[in-house]
Coordinates of C-alpha atoms in Angstrom, one line a residue:
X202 CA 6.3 34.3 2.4
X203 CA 3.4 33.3 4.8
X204 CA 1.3 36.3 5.6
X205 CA 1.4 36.2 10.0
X206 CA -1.7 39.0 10.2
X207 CA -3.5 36.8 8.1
X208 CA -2.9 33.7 10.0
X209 CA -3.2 35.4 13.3
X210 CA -6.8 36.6 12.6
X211 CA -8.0 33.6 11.0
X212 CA -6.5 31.8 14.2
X213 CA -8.0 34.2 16.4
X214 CA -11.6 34.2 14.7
X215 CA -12.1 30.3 14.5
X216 CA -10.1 29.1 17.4
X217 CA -7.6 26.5 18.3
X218 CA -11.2 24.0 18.4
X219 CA -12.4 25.1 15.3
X220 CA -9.1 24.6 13.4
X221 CA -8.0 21.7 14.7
X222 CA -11.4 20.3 14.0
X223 CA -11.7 21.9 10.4
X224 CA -7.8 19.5 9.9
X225 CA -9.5 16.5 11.1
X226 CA -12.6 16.5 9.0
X227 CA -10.3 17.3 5.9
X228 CA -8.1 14.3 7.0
X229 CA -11.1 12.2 7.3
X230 CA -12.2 13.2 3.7
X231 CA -9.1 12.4 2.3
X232 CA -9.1 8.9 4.2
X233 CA -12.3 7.8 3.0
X234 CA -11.0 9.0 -0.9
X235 CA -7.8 6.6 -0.2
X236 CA -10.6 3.9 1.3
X237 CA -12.5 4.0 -1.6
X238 CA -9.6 3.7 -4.3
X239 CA -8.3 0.6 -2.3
X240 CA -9.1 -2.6 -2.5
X241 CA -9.7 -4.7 0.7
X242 CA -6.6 -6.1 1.6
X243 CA -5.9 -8.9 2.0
X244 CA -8.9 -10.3 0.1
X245 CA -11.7 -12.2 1.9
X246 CA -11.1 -15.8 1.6
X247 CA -8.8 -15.5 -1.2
X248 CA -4.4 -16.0 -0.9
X249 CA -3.4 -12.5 -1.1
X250 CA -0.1 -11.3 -2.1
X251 CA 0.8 -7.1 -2.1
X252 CA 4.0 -5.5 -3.6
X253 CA 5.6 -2.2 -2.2
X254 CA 7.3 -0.4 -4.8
X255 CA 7.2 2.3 -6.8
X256 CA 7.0 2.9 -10.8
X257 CA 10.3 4.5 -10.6
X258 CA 12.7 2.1 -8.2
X259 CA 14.6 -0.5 -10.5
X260 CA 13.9 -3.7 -9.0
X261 CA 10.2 -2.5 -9.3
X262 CA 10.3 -1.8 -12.8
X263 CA 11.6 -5.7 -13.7
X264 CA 8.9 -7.2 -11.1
X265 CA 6.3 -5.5 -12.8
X266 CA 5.7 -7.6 -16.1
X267 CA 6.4 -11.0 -13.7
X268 CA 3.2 -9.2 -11.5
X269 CA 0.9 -8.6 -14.4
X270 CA 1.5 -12.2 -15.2
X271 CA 1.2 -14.1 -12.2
X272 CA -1.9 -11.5 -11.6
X273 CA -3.1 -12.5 -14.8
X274 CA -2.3 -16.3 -14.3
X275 CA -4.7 -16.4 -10.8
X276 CA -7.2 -14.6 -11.3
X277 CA -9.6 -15.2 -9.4
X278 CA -7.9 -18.0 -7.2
X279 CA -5.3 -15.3 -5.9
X280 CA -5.5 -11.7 -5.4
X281 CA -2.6 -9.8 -6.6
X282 CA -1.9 -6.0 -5.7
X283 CA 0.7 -3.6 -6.3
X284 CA 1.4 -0.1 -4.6
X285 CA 3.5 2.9 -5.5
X286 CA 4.7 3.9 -2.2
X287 CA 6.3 6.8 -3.7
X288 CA 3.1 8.1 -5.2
X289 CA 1.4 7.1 -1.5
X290 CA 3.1 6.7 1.4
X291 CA 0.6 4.7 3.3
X292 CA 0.6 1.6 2.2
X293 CA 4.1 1.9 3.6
X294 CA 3.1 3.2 7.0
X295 CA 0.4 0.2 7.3
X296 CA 2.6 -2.0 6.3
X297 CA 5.8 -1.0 7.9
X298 CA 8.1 -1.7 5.2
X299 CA 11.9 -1.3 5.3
X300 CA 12.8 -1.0 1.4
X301 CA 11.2 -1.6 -2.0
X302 CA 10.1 -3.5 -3.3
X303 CA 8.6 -5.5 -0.5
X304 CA 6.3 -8.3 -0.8
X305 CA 3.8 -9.8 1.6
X306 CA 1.9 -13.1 1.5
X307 CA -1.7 -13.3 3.4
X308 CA -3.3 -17.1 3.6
X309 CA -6.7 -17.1 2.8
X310 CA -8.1 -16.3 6.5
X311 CA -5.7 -12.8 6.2
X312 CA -2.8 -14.0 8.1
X313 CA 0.3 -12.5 7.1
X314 CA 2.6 -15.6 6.5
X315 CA 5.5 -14.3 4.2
X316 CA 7.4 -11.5 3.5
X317 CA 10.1 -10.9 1.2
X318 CA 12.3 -8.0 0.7
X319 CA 13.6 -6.9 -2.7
X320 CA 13.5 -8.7 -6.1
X321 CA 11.4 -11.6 -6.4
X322 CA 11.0 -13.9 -9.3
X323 CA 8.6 -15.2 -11.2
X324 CA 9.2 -19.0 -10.0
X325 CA 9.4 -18.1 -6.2
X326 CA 5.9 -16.0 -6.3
X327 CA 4.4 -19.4 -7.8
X328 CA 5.9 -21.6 -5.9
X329 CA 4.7 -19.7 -2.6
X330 CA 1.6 -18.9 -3.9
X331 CA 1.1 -23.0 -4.2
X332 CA 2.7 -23.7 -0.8
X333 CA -0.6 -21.3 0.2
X334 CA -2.8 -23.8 -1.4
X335 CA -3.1 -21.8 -4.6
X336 CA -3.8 -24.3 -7.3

């Protein structure tokens, strides 16, 4: 049960300033922690391609051997990433996604060109990834 006297002096004490400025700086820590785990997305110069999912989500759990493959595969001439939206849910927010998993394409100057909602296969990540000029 949330103890009122204690939240009423502590209110009363720092202020409605001091509080609401004490919740941005902790949201600003925690951004700059999420900034630093991610990588730049999409990649500088590079044919990105991201998948929303999460470790849990069915679909998800068959793409993810076909993603370590094709990540695997293009190295270094394609930039592959994967996020748990489950785990983080801001990936999602960016991103705007609908349902998992969700794939988007970026050519190499970061446009978003393609995106693809639920399952995709092996073959069609390739054979997108080559229509991008990924050799």
């Amino acid at each position: 049960m949330l103890n009122h006297c204690a939240f009423r002096s502590s209110f009363s004490r720092y202020g409605v300033f001091t509080m609401l400025a004490l919740l941005f700086a902790s949201m600003t820590v925690l951004g700059a922690a999420f900034a630093a785990d991610s990588p730049e997305i999409p990649a500088k110069g590079m044919v990105t391609m991201i998948d929303l999912g999460a470790d849990r989500c069915i679909p998800c759990k068959m793409m993810a051997p076909i993603l370590e493959k094709v990540k695997k595969d293009y190295e270094g001439r394609a930039f592959i990433h994967f996020y748990d939206v489950w785990k983080d849910r801001t990936p999602a927010d960016r991103y705007r996604i609908r349902v998992i998993p969700t794939q988007i394409f970026f050519d190499k100057d970061g446009k978003e060109v393609y995106r693809h909602e639920g399952f995709l296969s092996e073959a069609d990540i390739v054979a997108k990834l080559k229509s991008l000029g990924v050799k």
